mmCIF file of C-alpha atoms and ligand atoms in Angstrom:
data_model
loop_
_atom_site.group_PDB
_atom_site.id
_atom_site.type_symbol
_atom_site.label_atom_id
_atom_site.label_comp_id
_atom_site.label_asym_id
_atom_site.label_seq_id
_atom_site.Cartn_x
_atom_site.Cartn_y
_atom_site.Cartn_z
ATOM 1 C CA MET A 16 28.254 32.423 -8.777
ATOM 2 C CA LEU A 17 27.950 33.932 -5.162
ATOM 3 C CA THR A 18 25.984 31.926 -2.576
ATOM 4 C CA PHE A 19 23.990 33.564 0.250
ATOM 5 C CA HIS A 20 23.245 30.936 2.905
ATOM 6 C CA ASN A 21 20.898 31.222 5.953
ATOM 7 C CA PRO A 22 23.011 31.134 9.211
ATOM 8 C CA ASP A 23 19.716 30.437 11.463
ATOM 9 C CA HIS A 24 18.335 27.676 9.502
ATOM 10 C CA HIS A 25 19.095 25.180 12.069
ATOM 11 C CA LEU A 26 16.841 26.661 14.573
ATOM 12 C CA HIS A 27 13.841 25.005 12.492
ATOM 13 C CA HIS A 28 13.815 21.285 13.010
ATOM 14 C CA ALA A 29 10.264 20.156 13.152
ATOM 15 C CA SER A 30 7.802 17.414 12.834
ATOM 16 C CA GLU A 31 4.950 16.812 10.533
ATOM 17 C CA LEU A 32 1.709 14.799 10.185
ATOM 18 C CA LYS A 33 2.536 12.181 7.709
ATOM 19 C CA ASP A 34 1.048 8.974 6.704
ATOM 20 C CA GLY A 35 -1.337 9.283 9.985
ATOM 21 C CA LYS A 36 1.979 9.574 12.261
ATOM 22 C CA VAL A 37 3.502 12.811 13.815
ATOM 23 C CA SER A 38 7.322 12.249 12.939
ATOM 24 C CA PRO A 39 10.438 14.022 12.171
ATOM 25 C CA CYS A 40 9.780 16.461 9.039
ATOM 26 C CA PHE A 41 11.592 15.336 6.025
ATOM 27 C CA GLU A 42 12.755 19.044 5.396
ATOM 28 C CA LEU A 43 15.777 18.294 7.776
ATOM 29 C CA PRO A 44 18.325 20.910 8.548
ATOM 30 C CA HIS A 45 21.090 18.449 7.152
ATOM 31 C CA ARG A 46 19.623 19.230 3.842
ATOM 32 C CA ALA A 47 21.064 23.149 3.573
ATOM 33 C CA ASP A 48 24.309 21.591 5.172
ATOM 34 C CA THR A 49 24.818 19.094 2.554
ATOM 35 C CA VAL A 50 24.271 21.665 -0.162
ATOM 36 C CA LEU A 51 26.478 24.280 1.364
ATOM 37 C CA ALA A 52 29.283 21.696 1.615
ATOM 38 C CA ARG A 53 28.834 20.852 -2.015
ATOM 39 C CA VAL A 54 29.112 24.375 -2.961
ATOM 40 C CA ARG A 55 32.423 24.768 -0.924
ATOM 41 C CA GLN A 56 33.756 21.394 -2.355
ATOM 42 C CA VAL A 57 33.373 22.300 -6.025
ATOM 43 C CA GLY A 58 34.636 26.121 -5.357
ATOM 44 C CA LEU A 59 31.127 27.326 -6.753
ATOM 45 C CA GLY A 60 32.314 30.841 -5.652
ATOM 46 C CA GLN A 61 32.225 33.469 -2.689
ATOM 47 C CA LEU A 62 29.884 32.753 0.116
ATOM 48 C CA ALA A 63 27.854 35.602 2.207
ATOM 49 C CA ILE A 64 25.604 35.899 5.113
ATOM 50 C CA PRO A 65 22.436 37.921 4.085
ATOM 51 C CA ALA A 66 21.843 41.367 5.534
ATOM 52 C CA HIS A 67 18.797 41.745 7.910
ATOM 53 C CA TYR A 68 15.447 42.977 6.395
ATOM 54 C CA GLY A 69 12.404 44.174 8.055
ATOM 55 C CA LYS A 70 8.762 42.337 8.221
ATOM 56 C CA GLU A 71 7.500 45.162 5.801
ATOM 57 C CA ARG A 72 9.680 43.561 3.113
ATOM 58 C CA TYR A 73 7.796 39.983 3.735
ATOM 59 C CA ALA A 74 4.516 41.865 3.757
ATOM 60 C CA ARG A 75 4.849 43.101 0.261
ATOM 61 C CA ILE A 76 3.971 39.422 -0.622
ATOM 62 C CA HIS A 77 2.260 38.026 2.471
ATOM 63 C CA SER A 78 -0.466 39.777 4.380
ATOM 64 C CA GLU A 79 0.462 41.696 7.421
ATOM 65 C CA ARG A 80 -1.647 39.436 9.726
ATOM 66 C CA TYR A 81 -0.138 36.608 8.312
ATOM 67 C CA VAL A 82 3.390 37.579 8.999
ATOM 68 C CA ASN A 83 2.324 38.666 12.546
ATOM 69 C CA PHE A 84 0.866 35.161 13.027
ATOM 70 C CA LEU A 85 4.202 33.638 12.030
ATOM 71 C CA GLU A 86 5.877 35.827 14.429
ATOM 72 C CA SER A 87 3.661 35.362 17.624
ATOM 73 C CA ALA A 88 2.409 31.553 17.054
ATOM 74 C CA TRP A 89 4.961 29.986 19.202
ATOM 75 C CA GLN A 90 4.418 32.462 22.203
ATOM 76 C CA GLU A 91 0.467 31.904 21.795
ATOM 77 C CA TRP A 92 0.976 28.019 21.607
ATOM 78 C CA THR A 93 3.168 27.914 24.814
ATOM 79 C CA ALA A 94 1.014 30.343 26.959
ATOM 80 C CA LEU A 95 -1.456 27.205 26.646
ATOM 81 C CA GLY A 96 1.232 25.117 28.426
ATOM 82 C CA HIS A 97 2.417 23.429 25.129
ATOM 83 C CA ARG A 98 6.244 22.758 24.811
ATOM 84 C CA HIS A 99 5.917 20.395 21.679
ATOM 85 C CA ASP A 100 5.462 21.560 18.042
ATOM 86 C CA ALA A 101 2.236 23.521 17.326
ATOM 87 C CA LEU A 102 0.192 21.840 14.413
ATOM 88 C CA PRO A 103 -3.299 22.340 13.051
ATOM 89 C CA LEU A 104 -6.327 20.487 14.102
ATOM 90 C CA VAL A 105 -8.933 22.039 12.165
ATOM 91 C CA TRP A 106 -9.313 23.827 8.880
ATOM 92 C CA PRO A 107 -11.781 26.145 6.910
ATOM 93 C CA VAL A 108 -12.618 23.868 4.241
ATOM 94 C CA ARG A 109 -15.592 23.672 2.000
ATOM 95 C CA ASP A 110 -18.719 25.771 3.554
ATOM 96 C CA LEU A 111 -16.758 26.602 6.714
ATOM 97 C CA ARG A 112 -16.100 29.998 7.091
ATOM 98 C CA SER A 113 -12.699 31.665 6.725
ATOM 99 C CA ASP A 114 -13.617 35.552 6.515
ATOM 100 C CA ILE A 115 -12.970 35.845 10.321
ATOM 101 C CA GLU A 116 -9.580 35.369 11.826
ATOM 102 C CA PRO A 117 -9.955 33.174 14.884
ATOM 103 C CA GLU A 118 -8.525 34.612 18.283
ATOM 104 C CA HIS A 119 -7.606 31.155 19.641
ATOM 105 C CA ILE A 120 -4.089 29.797 18.349
ATOM 106 C CA ASP A 121 -5.995 26.515 17.442
ATOM 107 C CA GLY A 122 -8.042 28.218 14.950
ATOM 108 C CA LYS A 123 -5.140 30.477 13.664
ATOM 109 C CA LEU A 124 -3.052 27.384 12.982
ATOM 110 C CA GLY A 125 -5.770 25.875 10.785
ATOM 111 C CA PHE A 126 -6.892 29.489 9.194
ATOM 112 C CA TYR A 127 -3.133 30.139 8.106
ATOM 113 C CA ALA A 128 -2.012 26.652 7.103
ATOM 114 C CA MET A 129 -2.880 24.408 4.025
ATOM 115 C CA ASP A 130 -1.716 21.017 5.645
ATOM 116 C CA ALA A 131 0.020 19.599 8.522
ATOM 117 C CA GLY A 132 3.576 19.673 6.991
ATOM 118 C CA VAL A 133 4.400 23.051 8.798
ATOM 119 C CA ALA A 134 4.664 22.579 12.287
ATOM 120 C CA ILE A 135 5.746 25.908 14.390
ATOM 121 C CA THR A 136 8.688 25.654 16.871
ATOM 122 C CA ALA A 137 10.490 28.132 18.983
ATOM 123 C CA GLY A 138 12.794 28.749 16.210
ATOM 124 C CA THR A 139 10.545 28.946 13.319
ATOM 125 C CA TRP A 140 10.134 32.457 12.935
ATOM 126 C CA GLN A 141 13.867 33.388 13.102
ATOM 127 C CA ALA A 142 14.714 30.810 10.546
ATOM 128 C CA VAL A 143 12.054 31.443 8.012
ATOM 129 C CA ARG A 144 12.588 35.383 8.139
ATOM 130 C CA ARG A 145 16.333 34.773 7.396
ATOM 131 C CA SER A 146 15.435 32.361 4.696
ATOM 132 C CA ALA A 147 13.301 35.238 3.127
ATOM 133 C CA ASP A 148 16.543 37.728 3.905
ATOM 134 C CA THR A 149 18.746 35.232 2.162
ATOM 135 C CA ALA A 150 16.431 35.551 -1.197
ATOM 136 C CA LEU A 151 16.422 39.223 -0.944
ATOM 137 C CA ASN A 152 19.954 39.486 -0.564
ATOM 138 C CA GLY A 153 20.141 37.340 -3.513
ATOM 139 C CA MET A 154 17.879 39.633 -5.674
ATOM 140 C CA ASP A 155 19.997 42.442 -4.524
ATOM 141 C CA HIS A 156 22.913 41.150 -6.067
ATOM 142 C CA LEU A 157 21.496 40.739 -9.283
ATOM 143 C CA LEU A 158 20.072 44.353 -9.085
ATOM 144 C CA GLN A 159 23.840 45.505 -8.539
ATOM 145 C CA GLY A 160 24.420 44.343 -11.952
ATOM 146 C CA ASN A 161 25.414 40.836 -11.387
ATOM 147 C CA ARG A 162 24.296 38.078 -13.728
ATOM 148 C CA SER A 163 23.391 35.238 -11.200
ATOM 149 C CA ALA A 164 23.312 34.493 -7.690
ATOM 150 C CA PHE A 165 22.266 31.313 -5.435
ATOM 151 C CA ALA A 166 20.059 32.073 -2.359
ATOM 152 C CA LEU A 167 20.636 28.650 -0.239
ATOM 153 C CA CYS A 168 17.002 29.081 1.467
ATOM 154 C CA ARG A 169 16.005 26.735 4.022
ATOM 155 C CA PRO A 170 12.911 26.274 4.997
ATOM 156 C CA PRO A 171 11.775 26.504 1.423
ATOM 157 C CA GLY A 172 8.793 28.700 0.214
ATOM 158 C CA HIS A 173 7.089 27.669 -2.684
ATOM 159 C CA HIS A 174 4.029 26.091 -1.372
ATOM 160 C CA ALA A 175 3.392 29.224 0.936
ATOM 161 C CA ALA A 176 0.658 31.675 -0.401
ATOM 162 C CA ALA A 177 -0.173 35.178 0.701
ATOM 163 C CA GLU A 178 -2.127 34.070 3.852
ATOM 164 C CA TYR A 179 -1.157 30.335 4.314
ATOM 165 C CA MET A 180 1.884 28.105 4.955
ATOM 166 C CA GLY A 181 1.943 24.308 3.757
ATOM 167 C CA GLY A 182 4.569 21.763 2.361
ATOM 168 C CA TYR A 183 7.485 22.589 4.818
ATOM 169 C CA CYS A 184 7.070 26.464 3.690
ATOM 170 C CA TYR A 185 6.297 29.500 5.672
ATOM 171 C CA LEU A 186 7.283 32.830 3.683
ATOM 172 C CA ASN A 187 7.511 32.405 0.130
ATOM 173 C CA ASN A 188 11.315 33.390 -0.496
ATOM 174 C CA ALA A 189 11.150 33.131 -4.346
ATOM 175 C CA ALA A 190 7.996 35.588 -4.611
ATOM 176 C CA ILE A 191 9.388 37.933 -1.843
ATOM 177 C CA ALA A 192 12.333 38.292 -3.865
ATOM 178 C CA ALA A 193 10.524 38.708 -7.430
ATOM 179 C CA GLN A 194 8.532 41.451 -5.770
ATOM 180 C CA SER A 195 11.838 43.074 -4.481
ATOM 181 C CA CYS A 196 12.868 43.365 -8.096
ATOM 182 C CA LEU A 197 9.631 45.090 -9.065
ATOM 183 C CA ASP A 198 9.614 47.375 -6.155
ATOM 184 C CA GLN A 199 13.131 48.504 -7.211
ATOM 185 C CA GLY A 200 12.280 49.334 -11.035
ATOM 186 C CA GLY A 201 11.882 45.903 -12.625
ATOM 187 C CA LYS A 202 8.769 45.774 -14.895
ATOM 188 C CA ARG A 203 8.702 41.798 -15.613
ATOM 189 C CA VAL A 204 9.805 38.912 -13.576
ATOM 190 C CA ALA A 205 9.797 35.521 -14.392
ATOM 191 C CA ILE A 206 9.658 32.488 -11.947
ATOM 192 C CA LEU A 207 10.344 29.105 -13.153
ATOM 193 C CA ASP A 208 9.462 26.378 -10.663
ATOM 194 C CA VAL A 209 11.537 22.966 -11.325
ATOM 195 C CA ASP A 210 10.613 21.313 -7.972
ATOM 196 C CA PHE A 211 8.999 17.958 -8.368
ATOM 197 C CA HIS A 212 5.859 19.612 -6.430
ATOM 198 C CA HIS A 213 3.614 22.309 -7.767
ATOM 199 C CA GLY A 214 4.432 25.768 -6.676
ATOM 200 C CA ASN A 215 0.845 26.330 -5.444
ATOM 201 C CA GLY A 216 1.670 28.935 -3.206
ATOM 202 C CA THR A 217 3.707 31.103 -5.935
ATOM 203 C CA GLN A 218 0.892 30.452 -8.361
ATOM 204 C CA SER A 219 -1.679 31.632 -5.979
ATOM 205 C CA ILE A 220 0.261 35.005 -5.348
ATOM 206 C CA PHE A 221 0.996 36.091 -8.894
ATOM 207 C CA TYR A 222 -2.206 34.464 -10.354
ATOM 208 C CA GLN A 223 -3.877 37.867 -11.265
ATOM 209 C CA ARG A 224 -0.891 39.683 -12.274
ATOM 210 C CA PRO A 225 1.063 40.330 -15.870
ATOM 211 C CA ASP A 226 3.981 41.785 -14.251
ATOM 212 C CA VAL A 227 5.150 38.131 -12.967
ATOM 213 C CA LEU A 228 5.188 35.068 -15.140
ATOM 214 C CA PHE A 229 4.901 31.838 -13.298
ATOM 215 C CA VAL A 230 5.947 28.572 -14.896
ATOM 216 C CA SER A 231 6.057 25.363 -13.162
ATOM 217 C CA LEU A 232 7.003 21.685 -14.213
ATOM 218 C CA HIS A 233 5.972 19.155 -11.713
ATOM 219 C CA GLY A 234 4.338 15.865 -11.081
ATOM 220 C CA ASP A 235 0.654 15.545 -12.250
ATOM 221 C CA PRO A 236 -1.381 16.614 -9.094
ATOM 222 C CA ARG A 237 -3.932 13.914 -9.881
ATOM 223 C CA ARG A 238 -1.362 11.663 -8.003
ATOM 224 C CA SER A 239 1.335 13.925 -6.360
ATOM 225 C CA TYR A 240 1.144 16.470 -3.777
ATOM 226 C CA PRO A 241 -0.344 19.332 -3.351
ATOM 227 C CA TYR A 242 -3.225 17.462 -5.364
ATOM 228 C CA PHE A 243 -5.388 20.555 -5.575
ATOM 229 C CA SER A 244 -3.292 22.784 -7.893
ATOM 230 C CA GLY A 245 -1.044 22.409 -10.864
ATOM 231 C CA HIS A 246 -3.365 21.254 -13.917
ATOM 232 C CA ARG A 247 -2.788 22.691 -17.232
ATOM 233 C CA ASP A 248 -5.791 24.700 -17.362
ATOM 234 C CA GLU A 249 -4.640 27.037 -14.624
ATOM 235 C CA THR A 250 -3.451 29.855 -16.885
ATOM 236 C CA GLY A 251 -4.124 32.812 -14.948
ATOM 237 C CA SER A 252 -7.051 34.902 -14.288
ATOM 238 C CA GLY A 253 -8.178 38.698 -14.970
ATOM 239 C CA ALA A 254 -5.018 40.671 -15.987
ATOM 240 C CA GLY A 255 -2.950 37.715 -15.178
ATOM 241 C CA GLN A 256 -4.612 35.526 -17.950
ATOM 242 C CA GLY A 257 -2.167 33.749 -19.859
ATOM 243 C CA PHE A 258 0.882 34.588 -17.317
ATOM 244 C CA ASN A 259 0.656 31.264 -15.622
ATOM 245 C CA LEU A 260 1.851 27.848 -17.277
ATOM 246 C CA ASN A 261 1.656 24.517 -15.815
ATOM 247 C CA TYR A 262 3.350 21.523 -17.248
ATOM 248 C CA PRO A 263 2.072 18.552 -14.976
ATOM 249 C CA LEU A 264 4.266 15.436 -15.941
ATOM 250 C CA PRO A 265 3.368 11.833 -15.105
ATOM 251 C CA HIS A 266 5.224 9.579 -12.421
ATOM 252 C CA GLY A 267 8.233 8.072 -13.978
ATOM 253 C CA THR A 268 9.141 11.061 -15.971
ATOM 254 C CA ASP A 269 12.650 10.588 -17.356
ATOM 255 C CA TRP A 270 14.911 13.541 -18.788
ATOM 256 C CA GLY A 271 13.792 12.877 -22.644
ATOM 257 C CA SER A 272 10.102 13.958 -21.657
ATOM 258 C CA TYR A 273 11.363 16.432 -18.995
ATOM 259 C CA ALA A 274 13.815 18.189 -21.382
ATOM 260 C CA THR A 275 11.061 18.550 -23.930
ATOM 261 C CA ALA A 276 8.982 20.284 -21.413
ATOM 262 C CA LEU A 277 11.672 22.416 -20.056
ATOM 263 C CA ASP A 278 12.696 23.543 -23.555
ATOM 264 C CA ASP A 279 9.234 24.713 -24.118
ATOM 265 C CA ALA A 280 8.855 26.583 -20.771
ATOM 266 C CA CYS A 281 12.358 28.206 -21.540
ATOM 267 C CA LYS A 282 10.994 29.407 -24.790
ATOM 268 C CA ARG A 283 7.991 30.926 -23.519
ATOM 269 C CA ILE A 284 10.081 32.702 -20.679
ATOM 270 C CA ARG A 285 12.411 34.169 -23.496
ATOM 271 C CA ALA A 286 9.631 35.464 -25.136
ATOM 272 C CA TYR A 287 8.262 37.268 -21.908
ATOM 273 C CA GLN A 288 11.671 38.983 -21.761
ATOM 274 C CA PRO A 289 11.994 39.217 -18.105
ATOM 275 C CA ASP A 290 14.298 41.871 -16.467
ATOM 276 C CA ALA A 291 14.900 39.054 -13.994
ATOM 277 C CA LEU A 292 14.414 35.219 -13.657
ATOM 278 C CA VAL A 293 14.007 33.585 -10.389
ATOM 279 C CA ILE A 294 14.317 29.919 -10.259
ATOM 280 C CA SER A 295 12.602 27.707 -7.736
ATOM 281 C CA LEU A 296 15.182 25.056 -7.275
ATOM 282 C CA GLY A 297 13.977 21.887 -5.893
ATOM 283 C CA VAL A 298 15.579 19.015 -6.731
ATOM 284 C CA ASP A 299 13.276 16.489 -5.498
ATOM 285 C CA THR A 300 12.950 15.271 -9.291
ATOM 286 C CA TYR A 301 15.900 13.245 -8.642
ATOM 287 C CA GLU A 302 15.384 9.479 -9.115
ATOM 288 C CA ASN A 303 16.315 8.635 -5.542
ATOM 289 C CA ASP A 304 14.266 11.386 -3.804
ATOM 290 C CA PRO A 305 12.310 9.657 -1.004
ATOM 291 C CA ILE A 306 8.807 11.454 -1.517
ATOM 292 C CA SER A 307 8.961 12.254 -5.310
ATOM 293 C CA HIS A 308 8.404 10.216 -8.660
ATOM 294 C CA PHE A 309 10.290 11.677 -11.370
ATOM 295 C CA ARG A 310 13.715 9.614 -12.861
ATOM 296 C CA LEU A 311 16.325 12.359 -13.311
ATOM 297 C CA THR A 312 19.707 11.337 -12.766
ATOM 298 C CA SER A 313 22.569 13.572 -11.262
ATOM 299 C CA HIS A 314 23.684 14.124 -14.701
ATOM 300 C CA ASP A 315 20.458 15.381 -15.901
ATOM 301 C CA PHE A 316 20.571 18.458 -13.308
ATOM 302 C CA PHE A 317 23.474 19.625 -15.591
ATOM 303 C CA GLY A 318 20.924 19.837 -18.399
ATOM 304 C CA ILE A 319 18.437 21.782 -16.444
ATOM 305 C CA GLY A 320 21.148 24.520 -15.592
ATOM 306 C CA ALA A 321 21.952 24.977 -19.313
ATOM 307 C CA ALA A 322 18.557 25.253 -20.356
ATOM 308 C CA ILE A 323 18.071 28.004 -17.698
ATOM 309 C CA ALA A 324 21.163 29.570 -19.337
ATOM 310 C CA SER A 325 19.627 29.837 -22.433
ATOM 311 C CA ILE A 326 17.131 32.270 -21.359
ATOM 312 C CA GLN A 327 19.960 34.832 -20.944
ATOM 313 C CA SER A 328 18.370 36.622 -18.187
ATOM 314 C CA PRO A 329 19.623 37.923 -14.748
ATOM 315 C CA THR A 330 19.070 34.659 -12.554
ATOM 316 C CA LEU A 331 18.312 34.063 -8.762
ATOM 317 C CA PHE A 332 18.300 30.484 -7.759
ATOM 318 C CA VAL A 333 16.135 29.968 -4.770
ATOM 319 C CA MET A 334 16.636 26.734 -2.952
ATOM 320 C CA GLU A 335 12.997 24.839 -2.600
ATOM 321 C CA GLY A 336 12.760 21.001 -2.159
ATOM 322 C CA GLY A 337 14.931 17.906 -2.543
ATOM 323 C CA TYR A 338 14.949 15.415 0.319
ATOM 324 C CA MET A 339 17.643 13.435 2.382
ATOM 325 C CA VAL A 340 19.972 11.744 0.087
ATOM 326 C CA ASP A 341 23.612 12.742 -0.082
ATOM 327 C CA GLU A 342 23.177 13.985 -3.638
ATOM 328 C CA ILE A 343 21.163 16.642 -2.824
ATOM 329 C CA GLY A 344 24.258 18.748 -2.815
ATOM 330 C CA ILE A 345 25.542 16.965 -5.885
ATOM 331 C CA ASN A 346 22.246 17.594 -7.845
ATOM 332 C CA ALA A 347 21.701 21.219 -6.598
ATOM 333 C CA VAL A 348 25.285 22.322 -7.618
ATOM 334 C CA ASN A 349 25.003 20.415 -11.011
ATOM 335 C CA VAL A 350 22.256 22.682 -11.878
ATOM 336 C CA LEU A 351 24.153 25.764 -10.775
ATOM 337 C CA GLN A 352 27.303 24.480 -12.802
ATOM 338 C CA GLY A 353 25.336 23.833 -15.641
ATOM 339 C CA TYR A 354 24.025 27.259 -15.627
ATOM 340 C CA THR A 355 27.540 28.680 -15.139
ATOM 341 C CA GLY A 356 28.864 26.419 -17.884
ATOM 342 C CA GLY A 357 26.154 27.505 -20.236
ATOM 343 C CA VAL A 358 25.951 31.046 -19.887
HETATM 344 N N1 LIG B 430 3.231 11.617 0.719
HETATM 345 C C1 LIG B 430 3.968 12.841 0.320
HETATM 346 C C2 LIG B 430 3.656 13.753 1.367
HETATM 347 C C3 LIG B 430 4.063 15.039 0.942
HETATM 348 N N2 LIG B 430 4.367 15.965 2.039
HETATM 349 C C4 LIG B 430 4.559 17.518 1.685
HETATM 350 C C5 LIG B 430 5.503 17.612 0.602
HETATM 351 C C6 LIG B 430 6.125 18.882 0.529
HETATM 352 C C7 LIG B 430 7.239 19.249 -0.717
HETATM 353 C C8 LIG B 430 7.887 20.428 -0.677
HETATM 354 S S1 LIG B 430 8.991 20.554 -1.866
HETATM 355 ZN ZN1 LIG B 431 9.147 19.467 -3.820
#
């Protein structure tokens, strides 16, 4: 399996507001380095640096003003004399207005963010656009007739919606890749999100659309981030009704119950007969993940890959979450080896 990896991901090393303190972000550069080292160690396949794409490709999913905000935020922030990471301080919640884009960077940061897990740094724009390029190149590889590819994206993307960033995510890499398939002749794309956290951004982007089926297994939002999406009754709206499937699972979920939900999800995706399948590959479902609450063992990740192989569609794996434990590389690559062993 070919792996595209983001050469500029080190440019983004941010802080986050967590548990009431500004601290180093859990989404560390070392994460991607550990996965890449494991890809090399097992000899998963060739490695490739993604070709550059223009902002118009990201704007097929995100609004133009949001993409322009990501590009200009650091410059606007430092124009105020700041040299530290940019973080929001106010959000348009409840009956506050969000129909007018503020001009001040403090207003823009809250206007375009769902939480304080998305600091902007000097290198963020370059890192996130190259992460999206990584996913786009992975989809190109499928469209050239290949069965699978791994887009080792960092920063991740599945919490980012059309006009907001959040949960360490700025551009929705999986959504941008799915849209690229549709723009190049695909009729239907399925996105399966196996990250511990609900892919609220991906759900939001495609919620009213039947041409992308979004399926997510995740920690029950009544007790797990992002808390405000991911319930079973969120099934799509308008033309998209029935094309959004959530499987919220309780803290402590082990392979037994996870596999049951995954098998059902894979059956639903097979019935949809997608031209391409995009996997939002988060491995924070691991029993020792520092910020999550499932109990999958490293061996269980082979089973996730094998279940995905049973869908028998061209498949793009897009790296999402999974936090700093040495096993992040083993777990991510176990999925990929389970898949290639199962195809
Ligand atoms: N106490 C939990 C804090 C969660 N903070 C954001 C998590 C984003 C995960 C992305 S996969
Ligand atoms: Zn996650």
